Coordinates of C-alpha atoms in Angstrom, one line a residue:
Chain A
M1 CA 75.5 55.2 95.2
A2 CA 75.6 59.3 95.0
E3 CA 73.3 61.3 95.7
L4 CA 72.1 63.4 93.7
H5 CA 69.2 66.7 94.3
L6 CA 67.4 68.0 91.8
P7 CA 66.1 71.2 91.4
P8 CA 62.3 71.1 91.8
M9 CA 61.1 73.5 88.3
L10 CA 61.9 69.2 87.5
Q11 CA 59.2 67.3 89.2
P12 CA 55.8 68.3 87.8
L13 CA 57.5 67.2 84.6
F14 CA 57.8 63.5 85.4
P15 CA 56.3 62.6 87.9
G16 CA 56.8 60.3 90.4
L17 CA 60.6 61.8 90.9
P18 CA 62.0 62.4 93.6
R19 CA 64.0 66.0 94.5
E20 CA 66.6 63.5 95.5
L21 CA 68.2 60.3 95.1
G22 CA 71.3 57.4 95.4
I23 CA 72.1 56.4 91.5
E24 CA 75.0 54.5 90.8
A25 CA 77.5 56.3 87.6
G26 CA 80.8 57.9 86.7
T27 CA 80.4 60.8 85.8
V28 CA 77.3 62.9 86.2
L29 CA 76.7 62.6 81.9
E30 CA 76.1 59.5 82.7
A31 CA 73.9 59.7 85.5
I32 CA 71.8 61.7 84.0
D33 CA 71.8 59.3 81.1
S34 CA 70.5 57.0 83.7
L35 CA 67.6 59.2 84.6
D36 CA 66.3 59.4 81.4
E37 CA 66.1 56.1 80.9
R38 CA 62.8 55.9 83.6
W39 CA 62.2 59.2 82.6
P40 CA 61.6 60.0 79.5
G41 CA 63.3 63.3 78.4
F42 CA 64.8 63.7 81.4
R43 CA 68.5 64.3 79.6
D44 CA 66.7 66.7 77.7
R45 CA 65.9 69.3 79.8
L46 CA 69.8 69.3 81.2
V47 CA 71.3 68.7 77.8
E48 CA 72.0 69.6 75.2
P49 CA 73.9 69.1 71.9
G50 CA 77.4 68.8 72.3
P51 CA 76.4 67.6 74.6
A52 CA 76.6 70.6 76.7
L53 CA 74.7 71.0 80.3
R54 CA 72.4 73.6 79.4
P55 CA 73.6 77.2 79.9
H56 CA 70.8 78.3 83.3
I57 CA 72.4 75.2 84.6
N58 CA 75.0 74.3 87.1
V59 CA 76.0 70.9 88.9
Y60 CA 78.7 70.5 92.1
V61 CA 80.4 68.3 92.3
D62 CA 81.5 67.1 96.5
R63 CA 80.5 71.5 96.2
E64 CA 82.3 72.3 94.0
R65 CA 81.8 73.4 90.8
G66 CA 81.2 70.5 87.5
G67 CA 80.4 69.7 84.2
L68 CA 78.8 67.0 81.6
E69 CA 82.4 65.3 82.5
T70 CA 83.0 65.5 86.1
E71 CA 83.5 62.0 87.5
L72 CA 82.1 61.0 90.4
G73 CA 83.5 58.7 93.3
A74 CA 80.9 56.1 95.9
A75 CA 80.0 58.5 98.1
S76 CA 79.6 61.7 95.3
R77 CA 76.7 64.8 96.4
V78 CA 75.7 65.7 92.9
D79 CA 73.3 69.6 92.8
V80 CA 71.6 69.8 90.1
I81 CA 71.1 74.0 90.1
A82 CA 69.4 76.5 88.1
A83 CA 70.2 79.8 88.6
I84 CA 68.7 82.1 90.4
S85 CA 67.3 84.5 87.3
G86 CA 64.3 86.2 86.1
G87 CA 61.5 88.2 86.3
Chain B
M1 CA 26.2 71.9 72.6
S2 CA 28.8 73.5 71.0
K3 CA 30.8 75.9 73.2
S4 CA 34.3 78.2 71.9
V5 CA 37.4 77.8 73.2
L6 CA 40.2 80.3 73.1
L7 CA 43.4 78.9 73.7
I8 CA 45.6 82.1 75.2
G9 CA 49.1 81.5 74.8
T10 CA 51.5 84.1 77.5
R11 CA 55.0 84.9 79.1
K12 CA 53.8 82.6 81.8
G13 CA 52.3 79.7 80.7
L14 CA 48.9 78.5 78.8
F15 CA 45.6 79.2 79.7
V16 CA 42.5 78.2 78.1
L17 CA 39.1 79.6 77.7
E18 CA 35.9 78.0 77.5
S19 CA 32.3 80.1 76.3
G20 CA 29.2 79.0 75.2
D21 CA 27.8 81.6 74.3
R22 CA 31.7 84.0 73.4
R23 CA 30.1 86.2 77.1
D24 CA 30.6 84.4 80.1
W25 CA 34.5 82.5 79.9
S26 CA 35.5 80.5 82.2
V27 CA 39.5 80.7 83.0
R28 CA 41.9 77.8 83.5
G29 CA 45.1 77.6 83.6
P30 CA 47.9 78.5 83.5
Y31 CA 49.5 75.4 81.9
C32 CA 52.5 73.6 80.6
E33 CA 54.9 74.6 84.0
S34 CA 54.1 79.2 83.5
W35 CA 56.9 78.0 80.1
P36 CA 57.0 81.1 77.5
I37 CA 54.4 79.8 75.2
Y38 CA 55.1 81.5 70.9
Q39 CA 51.6 78.8 69.7
A40 CA 49.4 76.9 70.6
V41 CA 46.5 75.7 68.4
L42 CA 44.1 72.8 69.1
D43 CA 44.4 69.6 66.4
P44 CA 40.6 69.9 64.7
E45 CA 41.7 66.3 63.5
S46 CA 42.4 65.0 67.1
G47 CA 40.6 67.4 69.8
T48 CA 44.7 67.8 70.7
I49 CA 46.1 70.6 72.1
Y50 CA 49.5 72.2 70.9
A51 CA 51.8 74.5 72.2
A52 CA 55.3 75.5 71.5
A53 CA 57.3 76.5 74.9
A54 CA 60.9 77.6 75.4
S55 CA 61.5 77.4 79.3
E56 CA 64.8 79.6 79.6
W57 CA 66.1 76.7 82.5
L58 CA 65.1 73.9 80.4
G59 CA 65.0 74.2 77.0
S60 CA 62.3 73.8 74.4
A61 CA 59.7 71.0 73.8
I62 CA 56.1 70.6 72.0
W63 CA 54.1 70.2 75.0
R64 CA 50.2 68.3 74.1
S65 CA 46.6 67.7 76.6
A66 CA 44.5 65.5 74.4
D67 CA 41.6 66.4 77.3
L68 CA 41.2 70.2 76.5
G69 CA 44.0 70.8 79.1
E70 CA 43.3 69.4 82.1
S71 CA 46.1 66.9 82.1
W72 CA 49.9 67.4 79.5
E73 CA 52.6 65.6 78.1
H74 CA 55.1 66.8 76.7
S75 CA 58.4 65.7 74.6
S76 CA 61.2 67.3 72.9
E77 CA 62.9 64.4 71.6
G78 CA 64.1 65.1 68.6
I79 CA 63.9 68.7 68.4
G80 CA 67.3 69.8 68.2
Y81 CA 70.4 69.6 65.8
P82 CA 72.9 67.7 65.7
A83 CA 76.6 69.4 65.7
E84 CA 78.1 68.6 62.8
D85 CA 75.0 70.3 61.5
G86 CA 76.7 74.4 61.1
G87 CA 77.1 74.9 64.7
L88 CA 73.4 74.9 64.6
K89 CA 71.7 76.4 68.1
L90 CA 67.9 75.7 69.1
S91 CA 67.4 78.7 71.1
K92 CA 63.3 78.3 71.2
V93 CA 60.5 75.9 69.2
S94 CA 58.2 79.2 68.0
S95 CA 56.0 78.0 66.1
V96 CA 53.5 74.5 66.3
M97 CA 50.7 73.6 63.6
P98 CA 48.9 69.8 63.2
A99 CA 47.8 69.4 59.6
H100 CA 47.3 66.8 57.2
G101 CA 47.7 64.0 60.5
R102 CA 51.2 65.1 61.2
L103 CA 52.4 68.3 62.9
L104 CA 54.8 70.7 61.8
V105 CA 57.3 72.9 64.1
G106 CA 59.4 75.2 63.9
A107 CA 62.2 77.2 65.6
E108 CA 64.6 79.3 65.7
S109 CA 67.4 78.9 64.6
A110 CA 65.8 79.0 61.0
G111 CA 64.7 75.4 61.6
L112 CA 61.3 72.3 60.5
F113 CA 61.0 69.3 62.2
E114 CA 57.8 67.4 61.6
S115 CA 56.0 64.6 64.7
T116 CA 53.8 61.6 62.5
D117 CA 52.8 60.5 66.2
G118 CA 50.7 62.9 67.4
G119 CA 54.1 64.9 69.0
K120 CA 55.7 62.3 70.9
T121 CA 58.5 62.5 68.9
F122 CA 60.2 64.7 66.1
S123 CA 62.8 64.3 62.8
L124 CA 64.7 67.7 60.9
V125 CA 62.5 68.5 57.7
T126 CA 65.3 70.5 56.8
T127 CA 67.6 73.6 58.3
F128 CA 67.4 75.3 54.8
E129 CA 71.0 74.1 54.0
G130 CA 72.3 75.7 50.7
H131 CA 69.8 78.6 50.2
E132 CA 70.7 81.4 50.0
G133 CA 70.0 83.9 52.5
R134 CA 71.0 80.8 55.8
E135 CA 73.8 82.5 56.7
A136 CA 73.1 85.5 57.3
W137 CA 69.1 85.1 59.3
N138 CA 70.9 82.2 60.8
D139 CA 74.0 84.8 62.5
P140 CA 72.6 86.0 65.6
A141 CA 74.6 89.5 64.9
Q142 CA 72.3 90.4 61.9
Q143 CA 69.3 88.9 64.2
P144 CA 66.7 91.2 66.2
P145 CA 65.6 90.8 69.6
G146 CA 63.7 87.6 70.7
H147 CA 64.3 86.4 67.3
L148 CA 61.7 84.2 66.3
G149 CA 63.7 82.0 63.8
L150 CA 61.0 80.3 61.8
S151 CA 57.9 81.7 63.3
A152 CA 55.1 80.9 61.1
I153 CA 53.6 77.4 59.1
I154 CA 51.0 78.3 57.0
P155 CA 49.3 74.9 55.6
H156 CA 47.1 74.5 52.9
P157 CA 43.6 73.3 53.5
E158 CA 43.9 70.5 51.2
E159 CA 47.1 69.6 49.7
R160 CA 49.4 67.1 52.4
D161 CA 52.6 68.0 50.8
R162 CA 52.3 72.8 49.9
F163 CA 52.3 74.9 52.9
W164 CA 54.3 78.6 53.6
I165 CA 56.5 79.2 56.2
I166 CA 57.9 82.6 57.3
V167 CA 61.6 83.0 58.1
Q168 CA 61.4 85.8 60.6
G169 CA 63.1 88.7 58.7
Y170 CA 63.6 87.5 55.7
S171 CA 61.0 85.9 53.6
L172 CA 57.4 84.1 53.2
F173 CA 58.9 81.1 51.1
E174 CA 55.8 78.5 50.1
T175 CA 57.4 74.7 49.7
T176 CA 54.7 72.1 47.4
D177 CA 57.4 69.5 48.0
G178 CA 56.3 68.1 52.1
G179 CA 59.8 71.4 53.0
Q180 CA 62.3 68.9 50.7
T181 CA 62.3 72.3 48.3
W182 CA 61.9 76.2 48.5
T183 CA 60.3 79.3 46.1
P184 CA 60.4 82.7 47.9
R185 CA 57.3 84.7 47.7
N186 CA 58.3 88.0 48.3
K187 CA 57.2 89.4 44.4
G188 CA 55.8 93.3 45.0
L189 CA 57.1 93.0 48.2
R190 CA 58.5 96.3 49.4
R191 CA 61.6 97.3 51.5
D192 CA 63.0 100.5 52.4
W193 CA 66.9 98.5 52.9
P194 CA 70.1 98.0 50.9
A195 CA 68.9 94.5 49.0
E196 CA 71.5 91.8 50.3
Y197 CA 69.8 89.5 48.6
E198 CA 67.1 89.2 45.1
E199 CA 64.6 87.6 46.2
I200 CA 65.0 87.3 49.8
G201 CA 65.9 89.9 52.4
F202 CA 61.5 91.1 53.5
C203 CA 60.3 91.7 56.3
V204 CA 57.5 89.5 57.0
H205 CA 55.6 90.3 60.3
K206 CA 52.3 87.9 59.4
V207 CA 50.4 85.9 56.1
A208 CA 47.1 85.5 56.9
P209 CA 45.2 83.8 53.5
A210 CA 41.3 83.3 52.8
A211 CA 39.5 80.7 52.7
D212 CA 39.9 80.4 48.9
F213 CA 43.4 80.2 49.7
E214 CA 44.3 81.9 46.7
R215 CA 43.5 85.9 48.9
M216 CA 46.4 86.9 51.1
Y217 CA 46.5 89.4 53.1
Q218 CA 49.9 90.4 54.5
Q219 CA 51.6 93.3 57.9
N220 CA 54.9 93.6 56.5
H221 CA 57.4 95.5 58.6
V222 CA 56.7 97.9 55.9
G223 CA 53.4 98.6 54.6
M224 CA 50.3 95.9 53.8
H225 CA 49.8 93.6 51.1
R226 CA 46.7 91.6 49.6
S227 CA 47.5 89.4 47.0
D228 CA 45.6 87.8 44.2
D229 CA 47.3 83.9 43.3
A230 CA 48.5 82.0 46.7
G231 CA 50.8 84.5 47.4
K232 CA 53.5 84.8 43.6
T233 CA 52.6 88.0 43.5
W234 CA 51.9 91.7 46.4
T235 CA 50.2 94.1 45.6
E236 CA 50.6 97.3 48.8
I237 CA 46.7 97.9 50.1
T238 CA 48.7 100.4 52.6
E239 CA 46.5 104.1 51.9
G240 CA 43.7 104.7 54.4
L241 CA 45.4 102.9 57.8
P242 CA 47.1 105.2 60.3
T243 CA 50.6 103.1 59.9
E244 CA 52.0 100.8 57.7
F245 CA 53.6 98.7 61.0
G246 CA 51.6 95.9 62.7
F247 CA 51.8 92.1 63.5
A248 CA 48.9 90.6 64.8
A249 CA 45.8 90.3 62.2
A250 CA 42.9 87.9 60.8
T251 CA 41.2 87.5 58.2
H252 CA 36.8 86.8 57.3
P253 CA 36.0 83.0 57.6
H254 CA 32.6 83.8 55.2
D255 CA 34.4 87.4 52.9
R256 CA 37.1 87.2 51.1
D257 CA 37.2 91.1 51.1
T258 CA 37.2 91.0 55.0
F259 CA 40.6 91.4 56.8
Y260 CA 41.6 93.2 60.2
V261 CA 45.1 93.8 60.7
I262 CA 46.2 96.5 64.1
P263 CA 48.3 98.8 62.8
L264 CA 51.1 100.0 65.3
D265 CA 53.8 102.8 65.7
P266 CA 56.9 101.2 63.8
G267 CA 59.0 102.7 66.6
H268 CA 60.4 102.1 68.8
G269 CA 57.1 101.6 70.8
R270 CA 55.1 99.9 68.9
T271 CA 52.6 100.0 70.0
M272 CA 48.6 101.6 69.4
P273 CA 49.4 105.0 67.4
E274 CA 48.4 108.0 69.4
G275 CA 47.2 105.8 72.7
K276 CA 44.3 104.7 70.7
A277 CA 43.0 101.3 70.5
A278 CA 42.1 100.4 67.0
V279 CA 41.0 97.0 65.4
W280 CA 40.8 98.4 61.4
R281 CA 39.0 96.5 59.0
T282 CA 38.7 96.3 54.6
R283 CA 35.7 94.9 53.3
D284 CA 36.2 95.6 49.8
G285 CA 40.0 93.8 49.9
G286 CA 42.2 97.2 50.9
S287 CA 40.0 99.9 48.2
S288 CA 39.1 101.0 52.5
W289 CA 39.6 101.0 55.0
Q290 CA 37.9 101.4 59.2
P291 CA 39.1 101.9 61.8
L292 CA 37.5 99.7 65.0
T293 CA 37.3 101.0 67.9
N294 CA 33.6 100.8 70.4
G295 CA 34.8 99.1 73.4
L296 CA 38.3 99.8 73.0
P297 CA 40.6 102.2 75.1
P298 CA 40.3 106.2 73.4
E299 CA 42.9 107.1 75.3
N300 CA 46.2 106.6 76.8
A301 CA 46.5 102.9 75.3
Y302 CA 50.1 102.4 74.9
V303 CA 49.5 98.8 73.9
G304 CA 50.9 96.2 71.6
V305 CA 49.6 93.2 69.7
L306 CA 52.0 90.2 68.7
R307 CA 51.9 88.9 65.6
E308 CA 50.1 85.6 66.6
G309 CA 48.0 88.1 68.8
M310 CA 44.5 88.2 67.1
T311 CA 42.0 85.4 65.9
M312 CA 38.7 85.4 64.3
D313 CA 36.4 82.5 64.8
D314 CA 34.3 80.4 61.6
R315 CA 31.3 80.2 63.4
D316 CA 27.9 81.9 61.6
A317 CA 28.3 85.7 62.8
P318 CA 32.2 85.0 63.7
G319 CA 34.1 86.1 66.8
L320 CA 37.1 87.8 67.2
Y321 CA 39.7 88.0 69.3
F322 CA 43.0 90.0 70.4
G323 CA 46.1 89.7 72.9
T324 CA 48.4 92.8 73.9
S325 CA 51.4 91.9 74.9
T326 CA 50.9 93.2 78.4
G327 CA 48.0 90.6 79.2
Q328 CA 44.5 92.3 77.8
L329 CA 41.5 89.9 76.1
F330 CA 39.9 91.6 73.9
A331 CA 36.6 90.2 72.1
S332 CA 33.7 91.0 69.5
T333 CA 31.4 88.8 68.4
D334 CA 29.3 91.4 65.6
E335 CA 32.5 90.8 63.1
G336 CA 34.4 94.3 65.4
E337 CA 31.8 97.1 65.3
S338 CA 32.0 96.4 69.5
W339 CA 34.0 95.2 71.9
G340 CA 34.7 93.9 75.4
Q341 CA 37.3 93.1 77.9
I342 CA 37.4 89.2 78.4
G343 CA 39.6 87.0 80.8
G344 CA 41.3 88.6 83.1
L345 CA 44.4 90.3 83.5
F346 CA 47.0 88.0 81.6
P347 CA 50.8 87.7 81.6
G348 CA 52.1 89.1 78.1
I349 CA 50.0 87.6 75.7
T350 CA 51.7 85.5 72.5
S351 CA 49.4 83.2 70.7
V352 CA 45.5 83.9 71.0
T353 CA 43.4 81.1 68.7
V354 CA 40.1 79.7 68.1
A355 CA 38.4 76.5 67.8
T356 CA 34.8 75.3 68.2
V357 CA 34.0 72.4 69.9
E358 CA 31.4 69.5 70.2

């Protein structure tokens, strides 16, 4: 089961969504879609049509920059990170 | 007892102000997780607040609250352009308007969406496929910074399928079939730049209809204009104003000849001319203009007001409200004769709307 870490800006949008959770998924996109089933609209916050990650959203799988198609291992760590920007 | 509810959309979320007497205002917010708000309105039919918002990180959504802002939900289900639709990118939802039991939403790139379930799901109405000028207004190289795309939706109060929209920098359009076909409504407008297209290519900033929807006023990039035939033809009425440029405008709810506008310096700054804050009023359909300054900063007021930054309520003695792009909110309850600052210091204000709630 992959270990998913989410940025704090998502929790206020989806009641009950934790910062960290385990998830069974083959790719990053499958993991996001799995969360979308439990929290409808979740995918739209991270993914734009294409599909593609939104411009200021980054994903790291096992500490390396990944994308929606990046495959997940049985014990992968996935960090979803919102870019530090703005004022 | 009725109360007035002001919705103040800002670059850092939505604020809700309430007052029973239009003097003392309570302030709640920021709502919508401090996402930038482009327009917020209260639907008089359902009592629901709708806000068009776009986060730089998390994309666009329509936020909604059925309890005057105490609790919120958001949705963007169906708001987006199919990948096969010419590669259009949706950078933001820029306008939202409930009318006749449905919710219309404008976006950049220019497109129109509708919701018939109270903002839970949306479907695409049009991206103006095949319309003259579409490639130009969707070309990032030809857009101004902060482009809003479809920047305004103006529903007819009685005819469900008739409404007007503005495509920023290009045209006012009218539809009478719910958005399937569009007619440019720019006859009589001026443009001080080369005309690439005959019927479009006019920089329409703001269109404010009178209650009868035959009289309309328009603040254009170049000049103030009036229409007496629901936008089919326009006549310039700039003479007497300090500049021909501005964004915000409001019509009197009970007098079609009375109209308010905030002229701005047309240069790069786009702030109040000479730093003197003023709202200008006509009581004769634009034949003459008077500055309204009592209570507004008389000097060093280098502030701007954006296109949705002014509104008027529908009371017998209507109240007038405007917010600046640097976060000051001003109100008048005597038709502009005197003004006071209300609410506090806000983030930059993008949208001001008002409703009377029982």
